[in-house]
């Protein structure tokens, strides 16, 4: 098992290196001469060259990539000339909000989707199952911004139940406790995720129900709740672990839409704003971060699966 | 003695969305303490539903709609759900066919046994685990305490089945329902498990309901047998009586369609035409009538009841038969069944004008079928296919970052044999012995790591692209699972056309004609071209597979487990068909099967494989009557034969232990870890092939027969020369 995990870790690092190379090349292609970008169009050629020379931008590409990596390893993601701030500090300001929003939504979706999917599997083809399936399909196929607009339209504008805008607190603690203000963004993210996860959970549950060990468990005289809890649940959840890891990119994309829609502080909103500002260092650093988050998500899912599945753990 | 189980007029239906399956119809039976009742029948006849009705574990929509089930006098059908749960696992235990999922993969086996003990015996966790360890040691696990922490994937199939038995007996049930307990296992392991069940039954005094499709298994293990057909019990009798004096035509036909080891293979197998009826709409009258050769108008309108012939022999038929179909068998200790005047064998699939006996192929019907093939030297065609020292190994890789090859699965380790034109060569052996891999190497689906396969003198393994494709046409493969091997989205017409298209053979019209001819030949209607594979039954799908293998008019067909997925009555239809097509097309077959009787019925010569090596080769008679290698002899002793007398005279477990890992096969003779006669030299030196009879060779240091003195093994087998690599 350890060997497997080390191997996974190494491949993850290699992929991250690849992502870094891509983002580096993006920077390089968009702005081969940062001097021009920083000093502006009116600066003299000589001034630009001097700037590039002083900052090492005229060195060979591979050397520059090396120093880029060196900076990354030291947690230096670049500098936003547009905002006159290090990208690091931008991320430090915005990341906690995004992480909270995604984290709580993933947590809620899992907590809702697993029992829901198992319920559907056990009661397969019942009216309840079909109703949930219909709802899940609707939610899943609906574009997220449309879902958000619907929720705002009814819950915020029509019935005044929740504000249409997320908490504007820049500090994270008040933001976390602003459940009422953040209800709609969390709901939007959660509904989409539940729709996807519950479909998957239903089919994983059906697969597990059809296995012989379920029949054997019943033949032992165990009660139905015990059979489901002890024998079905764990086996049906295993494939979910991977799915959740794989859905990290979707979640990130969801954050873009939702943060923009509800004007919530966070990396997603930052990304969209800076994209409009042509603040490339920030946009590219966030892209890199998104890539890394995806790789890390998959790695964590693999580790979790390894721990949870004795067939992988004991070999 | 009061019966443990008494079933009266039980009917079980399964509600589907638009129809009702009448899975079990008005059956009655009883089992005494310490008795084993066999319940046999083809797939779909309701055997499992009977067992599940007792346990009230029917699938969704399933319901007992009438009758009574009494366990020691207690009516089970009237119990509440909570009360029946107290019966399950406690008074009635059930074991199922082993599959990888028969045990929960995420729970260790100790807990899986203990949870049942805790449910029924209100003991502490520690006591339950102690009971679990005890149960494991009863079913033959040494160091059972340490085994409790094992997970199912760490066990072999046979061991998992033992665990399932341990679960079943952990609460001392009165009745054990064993539903196909050994169907997924190799014969050597099957014999061990059946022996264990017998032993436990005697020690614990349980009653056993043994559900199986295998007449050989009931012949040796059951005291009485109930034969089911289409939801009904059609005959019930003590085992020996049922096999020798059956009265129901279905029982007679079923037994008649099984290829016997003692079979005279020049004779066609009896086969039952058609397929069992659809139980959503069973025929009125006798349910066997549409397939019965004795059926009259009365049969078609009025259903016969299960009536006693004698005290303990019941059957349901208007026009009973008396005893088995006459078959000529080779003489083995005088156990050939006596002629009994019921020989109206109907050959459902005999095409008009097709030669009736296989012997006719040999030029003269009088010529003996055995050993008469022209594979001995001297005939021109005796080396159509030469397999020479083929080695195939699959790498096992490991390593933290770079995957290094650390070992290899020795799937095939130096196999050589020669097959002549029109001959059938059989490969038999347990699962994992490398038969399939070898078959794939022969048709070019796998490459050989060493050695060669030559067709008509050309080394096929060395060919590339165009040339290979030309030879591929002459080497076709037919697969075990007709469902998995046919593309579900292609119509049968397209499936049959595909090989010709790839090879660029014929115009569309010519292809159409070939397809139409082939369909007729394999006994499928012409409109089959328009239909999809799933619209056919298993036997029909295997016919499609056969037709596809035939489209290019190949010289050699490698048939991997061609009938293993089929029911007995369908199996004999396909076996007869394969033989007939061989006669008309002059095909050479290589038949691969774990089923010795099937191989023996089809093959002129048989190679016995063990762990990647051929250990013995000879005619069916050589192998069956004069086995030389201890593995062959053990295999024959463990194959369950549908003959109670022979089965009951067999000594217990035939081959001890389990197949060693093909990654690290034993040194010297690979069979030595399980061989009763193994000596020091068996571990040190690989036994060479020696001749024992003309054309009969085996590799054993201490053979069961005298080798032909001074005989040069290479000369004696006419150039088949299994040159075994020295390593
Ligand atoms: N693609 C593969 N990769 C690794 N190992 C393989 C592969 N195919 C077969 N093997 C291994 O090679 C050995 C022989 O396999 P093969 O399928 O040829 O046996 P078999 O006798 O036909 O078994 P069965 O009756 O179960 O089909 C087995 O140990 C099997 O696990
Ligand atoms: S009742 Fe008639 S159709 Fe049925 S088995 Fe007997 S003879 Fe055949
Ligand atoms: S060579 Fe030895 S181990 Fe192998 S079968 Fe013969 S006696 Fe047994
Ligand atoms: Mg195989």
Tab-separated table of N, CA, C and O in Angstrom, chain A residues 183-262:
chain	number	residue	atom	x	y	z
A	183	UNK	N	-27.111	31.541	2.407
A	183	UNK	CA	-27.950	30.376	2.123
A	183	UNK	C	-28.051	30.096	0.626
A	183	UNK	O	-27.838	28.960	0.185
A	184	UNK	N	-28.343	31.115	-0.141
A	184	UNK	CA	-28.575	30.870	-1.567
A	184	UNK	C	-27.322	30.372	-2.298
A	184	UNK	O	-27.418	29.398	-3.054
A	185	UNK	N	-26.145	30.972	-2.099
A	185	UNK	CA	-24.972	30.389	-2.784
A	185	UNK	C	-24.714	28.939	-2.372
A	185	UNK	O	-24.446	28.092	-3.237
A	186	UNK	N	-24.839	28.689	-1.074
A	186	UNK	CA	-24.605	27.302	-0.640
A	186	UNK	C	-25.646	26.377	-1.255
A	186	UNK	O	-25.331	25.291	-1.762
A	187	UNK	N	-26.899	26.815	-1.266
A	187	UNK	CA	-27.965	25.982	-1.820
A	187	UNK	C	-27.715	25.715	-3.303
A	187	UNK	O	-27.875	24.586	-3.782
A	188	UNK	N	-27.293	26.722	-4.023
A	188	UNK	CA	-27.080	26.543	-5.453
A	188	UNK	C	-26.000	25.488	-5.706
A	188	UNK	O	-26.186	24.564	-6.504
A	189	UNK	N	-24.884	25.626	-4.990
A	189	UNK	CA	-23.810	24.642	-5.173
A	189	UNK	C	-24.276	23.255	-4.732
A	189	UNK	O	-24.018	22.254	-5.406
A	190	UNK	N	-24.977	23.192	-3.600
A	190	UNK	CA	-25.362	21.903	-3.047
A	190	UNK	C	-26.372	21.181	-3.938
A	190	UNK	O	-26.252	19.981	-4.181
A	191	UNK	N	-27.344	21.927	-4.436
A	191	UNK	CA	-28.386	21.282	-5.242
A	191	UNK	C	-27.770	20.598	-6.460
A	191	UNK	O	-28.055	19.435	-6.759
A	192	UNK	N	-26.896	21.315	-7.145
A	192	UNK	CA	-26.275	20.715	-8.332
A	192	UNK	C	-25.481	19.469	-7.949
A	192	UNK	O	-25.575	18.434	-8.606
A	193	UNK	N	-24.704	19.589	-6.859
A	193	UNK	CA	-23.875	18.449	-6.477
A	193	UNK	C	-24.735	17.273	-6.028
A	193	UNK	O	-24.474	16.121	-6.394
A	194	UNK	N	-25.789	17.556	-5.246
A	194	UNK	CA	-26.655	16.466	-4.788
A	194	UNK	C	-27.263	15.755	-5.990
A	194	UNK	O	-27.349	14.528	-6.029
A	195	UNK	N	-27.671	16.538	-6.988
A	195	UNK	CA	-28.291	15.924	-8.159
A	195	UNK	C	-27.338	14.912	-8.785
A	195	UNK	O	-27.727	13.784	-9.089
A	196	UNK	N	-26.071	15.314	-8.921
A	196	UNK	CA	-25.099	14.399	-9.530
A	196	UNK	C	-24.774	13.223	-8.621
A	196	UNK	O	-24.862	12.068	-9.026
A	197	UNK	N	-24.442	13.535	-7.378
A	197	UNK	CA	-24.026	12.468	-6.456
A	197	UNK	C	-25.148	11.455	-6.215
A	197	UNK	O	-24.902	10.257	-6.108
A	198	UNK	N	-26.381	11.929	-6.084
A	198	UNK	CA	-27.451	10.994	-5.728
A	198	UNK	C	-27.725	10.029	-6.881
A	198	UNK	O	-28.023	8.856	-6.664
A	199	UNK	N	-27.593	10.527	-8.103
A	199	UNK	CA	-27.744	9.612	-9.245
A	199	UNK	C	-26.699	8.506	-9.153
A	199	UNK	O	-26.973	7.326	-9.328
A	200	UNK	N	-25.494	8.952	-8.873
A	200	UNK	CA	-24.399	7.990	-8.814
A	200	UNK	C	-24.588	7.030	-7.648
A	200	UNK	O	-24.394	5.819	-7.777
A	201	UNK	N	-25.006	7.589	-6.535
A	201	UNK	CA	-25.201	6.772	-5.333
A	201	UNK	C	-26.308	5.758	-5.565
A	201	UNK	O	-26.225	4.619	-5.121
A	202	UNK	N	-27.343	6.177	-6.278
A	202	UNK	CA	-28.438	5.252	-6.556
A	202	UNK	C	-27.915	4.066	-7.359
A	202	UNK	O	-28.203	2.915	-7.047
A	203	UNK	N	-27.104	4.354	-8.389
A	203	UNK	CA	-26.654	3.233	-9.209
A	203	UNK	C	-25.628	2.388	-8.454
A	203	UNK	O	-25.626	1.158	-8.568
A	204	UNK	N	-24.779	3.039	-7.642
A	204	UNK	CA	-23.845	2.246	-6.834
A	204	UNK	C	-24.621	1.386	-5.839
A	204	UNK	O	-24.276	0.231	-5.593
A	205	UNK	N	-25.691	1.948	-5.292
A	205	UNK	CA	-26.527	1.200	-4.355
A	205	UNK	C	-27.196	0.016	-5.038
A	205	UNK	O	-27.245	-1.097	-4.506
A	206	UNK	N	-27.686	0.245	-6.262
A	206	UNK	CA	-28.321	-0.852	-7.006
A	206	UNK	C	-27.307	-1.951	-7.294
A	206	UNK	O	-27.608	-3.142	-7.152
A	207	UNK	N	-26.104	-1.549	-7.692
A	207	UNK	CA	-25.056	-2.538	-7.936
A	207	UNK	C	-24.797	-3.361	-6.687
A	207	UNK	O	-24.745	-4.585	-6.726
A	208	UNK	N	-24.635	-2.657	-5.570
A	208	UNK	CA	-24.315	-3.369	-4.330
A	208	UNK	C	-25.471	-4.262	-3.904
A	208	UNK	O	-25.267	-5.387	-3.455
A	209	UNK	N	-26.698	-3.776	-4.098
A	209	UNK	CA	-27.866	-4.586	-3.705
A	209	UNK	C	-27.935	-5.893	-4.476
A	209	UNK	O	-28.444	-6.889	-3.988
A	210	UNK	N	-27.436	-5.862	-5.709
A	210	UNK	CA	-27.523	-7.062	-6.535
A	210	UNK	C	-26.435	-8.067	-6.189
A	210	UNK	O	-26.417	-9.174	-6.710
A	211	UNK	N	-25.511	-7.682	-5.306
A	211	UNK	CA	-24.404	-8.591	-4.999
A	211	UNK	C	-24.874	-9.729	-4.096
A	211	UNK	O	-25.792	-9.575	-3.308
A	212	UNK	N	-24.148	-10.830	-4.208
A	212	UNK	CA	-24.547	-12.018	-3.459
A	212	UNK	C	-24.413	-11.832	-1.952
A	212	UNK	O	-25.127	-12.453	-1.186
A	213	UNK	N	-23.477	-10.975	-1.519
A	213	UNK	CA	-23.299	-10.867	-0.077
A	213	UNK	C	-24.495	-10.206	0.602
A	213	UNK	O	-24.700	-10.405	1.791
A	214	UNK	N	-25.275	-9.440	-0.130
A	214	UNK	CA	-26.482	-8.861	0.462
A	214	UNK	C	-27.490	-9.979	0.736
A	214	UNK	O	-28.094	-10.059	1.804
A	215	UNK	N	-27.624	-10.865	-0.251
A	215	UNK	CA	-28.538	-11.998	-0.069
A	215	UNK	C	-28.057	-12.858	1.090
A	215	UNK	O	-28.845	-13.305	1.918
A	216	UNK	N	-26.738	-13.066	1.152
A	216	UNK	CA	-26.199	-13.889	2.240
A	216	UNK	C	-26.459	-13.212	3.590
A	216	UNK	O	-26.796	-13.879	4.571
A	217	UNK	N	-26.315	-11.889	3.615
A	217	UNK	CA	-26.554	-11.164	4.875
A	217	UNK	C	-27.998	-11.350	5.318
A	217	UNK	O	-28.287	-11.564	6.491
A	218	UNK	N	-28.912	-11.312	4.358
A	218	UNK	CA	-30.321	-11.529	4.717
A	218	UNK	C	-30.525	-12.963	5.163
A	218	UNK	O	-31.304	-13.234	6.077
A	219	UNK	N	-29.813	-13.885	4.502
A	219	UNK	CA	-29.971	-15.302	4.860
A	219	UNK	C	-29.441	-15.579	6.254
A	219	UNK	O	-29.755	-16.612	6.837
A	220	UNK	N	-28.635	-14.658	6.785
A	220	UNK	CA	-28.146	-14.854	8.151
A	220	UNK	C	-29.206	-14.484	9.170
A	220	UNK	O	-29.025	-14.717	10.361
A	221	UNK	N	-30.285	-13.834	8.718
A	221	UNK	CA	-31.332	-13.438	9.641
A	221	UNK	C	-31.171	-12.012	10.133
A	221	UNK	O	-31.890	-11.584	11.033
A	222	UNK	N	-30.240	-11.264	9.562
A	222	UNK	CA	-30.061	-9.874	9.996
A	222	UNK	C	-31.283	-9.055	9.596
A	222	UNK	O	-31.950	-9.354	8.616
A	223	UNK	N	-31.553	-8.013	10.384
A	223	UNK	CA	-32.671	-7.149	10.020
A	223	UNK	C	-32.254	-6.283	8.842
A	223	UNK	O	-31.068	-6.060	8.599
A	224	UNK	N	-33.263	-5.778	8.134
A	224	UNK	CA	-32.982	-5.012	6.920
A	224	UNK	C	-32.115	-3.772	7.201
A	224	UNK	O	-31.140	-3.531	6.472
A	225	UNK	N	-32.404	-2.995	8.251
A	225	UNK	CA	-31.511	-1.853	8.519
A	225	UNK	C	-30.063	-2.294	8.754
A	225	UNK	O	-29.126	-1.639	8.275
A	226	UNK	N	-29.874	-3.394	9.440
A	226	UNK	CA	-28.509	-3.881	9.672
A	226	UNK	C	-27.852	-4.277	8.353
A	226	UNK	O	-26.684	-3.975	8.112
A	227	UNK	N	-28.610	-4.958	7.512
A	227	UNK	CA	-28.056	-5.358	6.212
A	227	UNK	C	-27.600	-4.128	5.448
A	227	UNK	O	-26.486	-4.076	4.923
A	228	UNK	N	-28.448	-3.096	5.431
A	228	UNK	CA	-28.110	-1.910	4.649
A	228	UNK	C	-26.916	-1.182	5.261
A	228	UNK	O	-26.000	-0.775	4.568
A	229	UNK	N	-26.932	-1.051	6.573
A	229	UNK	CA	-25.884	-0.281	7.228
A	229	UNK	C	-24.550	-1.022	7.137
A	229	UNK	O	-23.530	-0.469	6.765
A	230	UNK	N	-24.583	-2.309	7.483
A	230	UNK	CA	-23.320	-3.022	7.611
A	230	UNK	C	-22.783	-3.508	6.262
A	230	UNK	O	-21.592	-3.565	6.043
A	231	UNK	N	-23.674	-3.896	5.393
A	231	UNK	CA	-23.176	-4.550	4.178
A	231	UNK	C	-23.326	-3.707	2.925
A	231	UNK	O	-22.530	-3.803	2.012
A	232	UNK	N	-24.376	-2.889	2.877
A	232	UNK	CA	-24.584	-2.137	1.640
A	232	UNK	C	-23.795	-0.831	1.656
A	232	UNK	O	-23.083	-0.512	0.706
A	233	UNK	N	-23.920	-0.090	2.752
A	233	UNK	CA	-23.437	1.281	2.790
A	233	UNK	C	-21.965	1.392	2.383
A	233	UNK	O	-21.616	2.099	1.455
A	234	UNK	N	-21.132	0.670	3.071
A	234	UNK	CA	-19.702	0.818	2.839
A	234	UNK	C	-19.324	0.478	1.399
A	234	UNK	O	-18.546	1.167	0.762
A	235	UNK	N	-19.923	-0.617	0.899
A	235	UNK	CA	-19.588	-1.011	-0.461
A	235	UNK	C	-20.111	-0.020	-1.491
A	235	UNK	O	-19.501	0.182	-2.527
A	236	UNK	N	-21.266	0.583	-1.171
A	236	UNK	CA	-21.832	1.519	-2.141
A	236	UNK	C	-21.097	2.848	-2.103
A	236	UNK	O	-21.049	3.562	-3.095
A	237	UNK	N	-20.513	3.188	-0.948
A	237	UNK	CA	-19.841	4.475	-0.829
A	237	UNK	C	-18.484	4.472	-1.526
A	237	UNK	O	-18.049	5.500	-2.044
A	238	UNK	N	-17.845	3.306	-1.569
A	238	UNK	CA	-16.492	3.249	-2.137
A	238	UNK	C	-16.372	3.957	-3.490
A	238	UNK	O	-15.500	4.800	-3.662
A	239	UNK	N	-17.251	3.652	-4.449
A	239	UNK	CA	-17.093	4.356	-5.725
A	239	UNK	C	-17.337	5.863	-5.603
A	239	UNK	O	-16.814	6.640	-6.403
A	240	UNK	N	-18.123	6.269	-4.585
A	240	UNK	CA	-18.388	7.699	-4.383
A	240	UNK	C	-17.110	8.457	-4.057
A	240	UNK	O	-16.957	9.621	-4.430
A	241	UNK	N	-16.218	7.802	-3.324
A	241	UNK	CA	-15.002	8.480	-2.886
A	241	UNK	C	-14.247	9.012	-4.101
A	241	UNK	O	-13.848	10.172	-4.151
A	242	UNK	N	-14.102	8.162	-5.084
A	242	UNK	CA	-13.412	8.576	-6.296
A	242	UNK	C	-14.179	9.700	-6.986
A	242	UNK	O	-13.605	10.682	-7.443
A	243	UNK	N	-15.500	9.532	-7.032
A	243	UNK	CA	-16.316	10.520	-7.736
A	243	UNK	C	-16.136	11.902	-7.114
A	243	UNK	O	-15.995	12.899	-7.812
A	244	UNK	N	-16.127	11.935	-5.775
A	244	UNK	CA	-15.999	13.233	-5.113
A	244	UNK	C	-14.646	13.858	-5.458
A	244	UNK	O	-14.550	15.043	-5.752
A	245	UNK	N	-13.601	13.036	-5.451
A	245	UNK	CA	-12.292	13.544	-5.839
A	245	UNK	C	-12.315	14.102	-7.255
A	245	UNK	O	-11.790	15.174	-7.531
A	246	UNK	N	-12.991	13.370	-8.136
A	246	UNK	CA	-13.027	13.790	-9.539
A	246	UNK	C	-13.874	15.035	-9.739
A	246	UNK	O	-13.739	15.718	-10.744
A	247	UNK	N	-14.787	15.307	-8.803
A	247	UNK	CA	-15.694	16.424	-9.051
A	247	UNK	C	-15.134	17.752	-8.559
A	247	UNK	O	-15.801	18.769	-8.652
A	248	UNK	N	-13.892	17.745	-8.052
A	248	UNK	CA	-13.282	19.002	-7.588
A	248	UNK	C	-13.263	20.079	-8.694
A	248	UNK	O	-13.647	21.212	-8.445
A	249	UNK	N	-12.848	19.736	-9.925
A	249	UNK	CA	-12.834	20.772	-10.953
A	249	UNK	C	-14.220	21.371	-11.191
A	249	UNK	O	-14.363	22.578	-11.358
A	250	UNK	N	-15.234	20.492	-11.168
A	250	UNK	CA	-16.596	20.979	-11.365
A	250	UNK	C	-16.978	21.951	-10.271
A	250	UNK	O	-17.633	22.969	-10.497
A	251	UNK	N	-16.541	21.604	-9.078
A	251	UNK	CA	-16.839	22.432	-7.937
A	251	UNK	C	-16.201	23.805	-8.104
A	251	UNK	O	-16.799	24.837	-7.823
A	252	UNK	N	-14.964	23.791	-8.582
A	252	UNK	CA	-14.264	25.057	-8.794
A	252	UNK	C	-15.010	25.891	-9.828
A	252	UNK	O	-15.217	27.089	-9.666
A	253	UNK	N	-15.432	25.228	-10.888
A	253	UNK	CA	-16.175	25.938	-11.915
A	253	UNK	C	-17.464	26.485	-11.319
A	253	UNK	O	-17.882	27.617	-11.618
A	254	UNK	N	-18.092	25.676	-10.457
A	254	UNK	CA	-19.318	26.119	-9.799
A	254	UNK	C	-19.071	27.363	-8.974
A	254	UNK	O	-19.872	28.297	-8.970
A	255	UNK	N	-17.932	27.378	-8.307
A	255	UNK	CA	-17.615	28.549	-7.509
A	255	UNK	C	-17.517	29.808	-8.361
A	255	UNK	O	-17.934	30.877	-7.950
A	256	UNK	N	-16.967	29.680	-9.539
A	256	UNK	CA	-16.886	30.826	-10.437
A	256	UNK	C	-18.270	31.424	-10.643
A	256	UNK	O	-18.503	32.615	-10.444
A	257	UNK	N	-19.188	30.529	-11.044
A	257	UNK	CA	-20.535	30.992	-11.364
A	257	UNK	C	-21.215	31.561	-10.122
A	257	UNK	O	-21.771	32.674	-10.147
A	258	UNK	N	-21.153	30.806	-9.043
A	258	UNK	CA	-21.928	31.176	-7.871
A	258	UNK	C	-21.374	32.442	-7.211
A	258	UNK	O	-22.120	33.346	-6.841
A	259	UNK	N	-20.062	32.536	-7.104
A	259	UNK	CA	-19.500	33.730	-6.478
A	259	UNK	C	-19.813	34.972	-7.305
A	259	UNK	O	-20.087	36.047	-6.768
A	260	UNK	N	-19.792	34.793	-8.598
A	260	UNK	CA	-20.108	35.921	-9.455
A	260	UNK	C	-21.564	36.316	-9.292
A	260	UNK	O	-21.915	37.475	-9.125
A	261	UNK	N	-22.409	35.278	-9.302
A	261	UNK	CA	-23.846	35.511	-9.251
A	261	UNK	C	-24.247	36.185	-7.945
A	261	UNK	O	-25.083	37.094	-7.936
A	262	UNK	N	-23.672	35.732	-6.837
A	262	UNK	CA	-24.084	36.268	-5.540
A	262	UNK	C	-23.094	37.309	-5.029
A	262	UNK	O	-23.148	37.690	-3.877
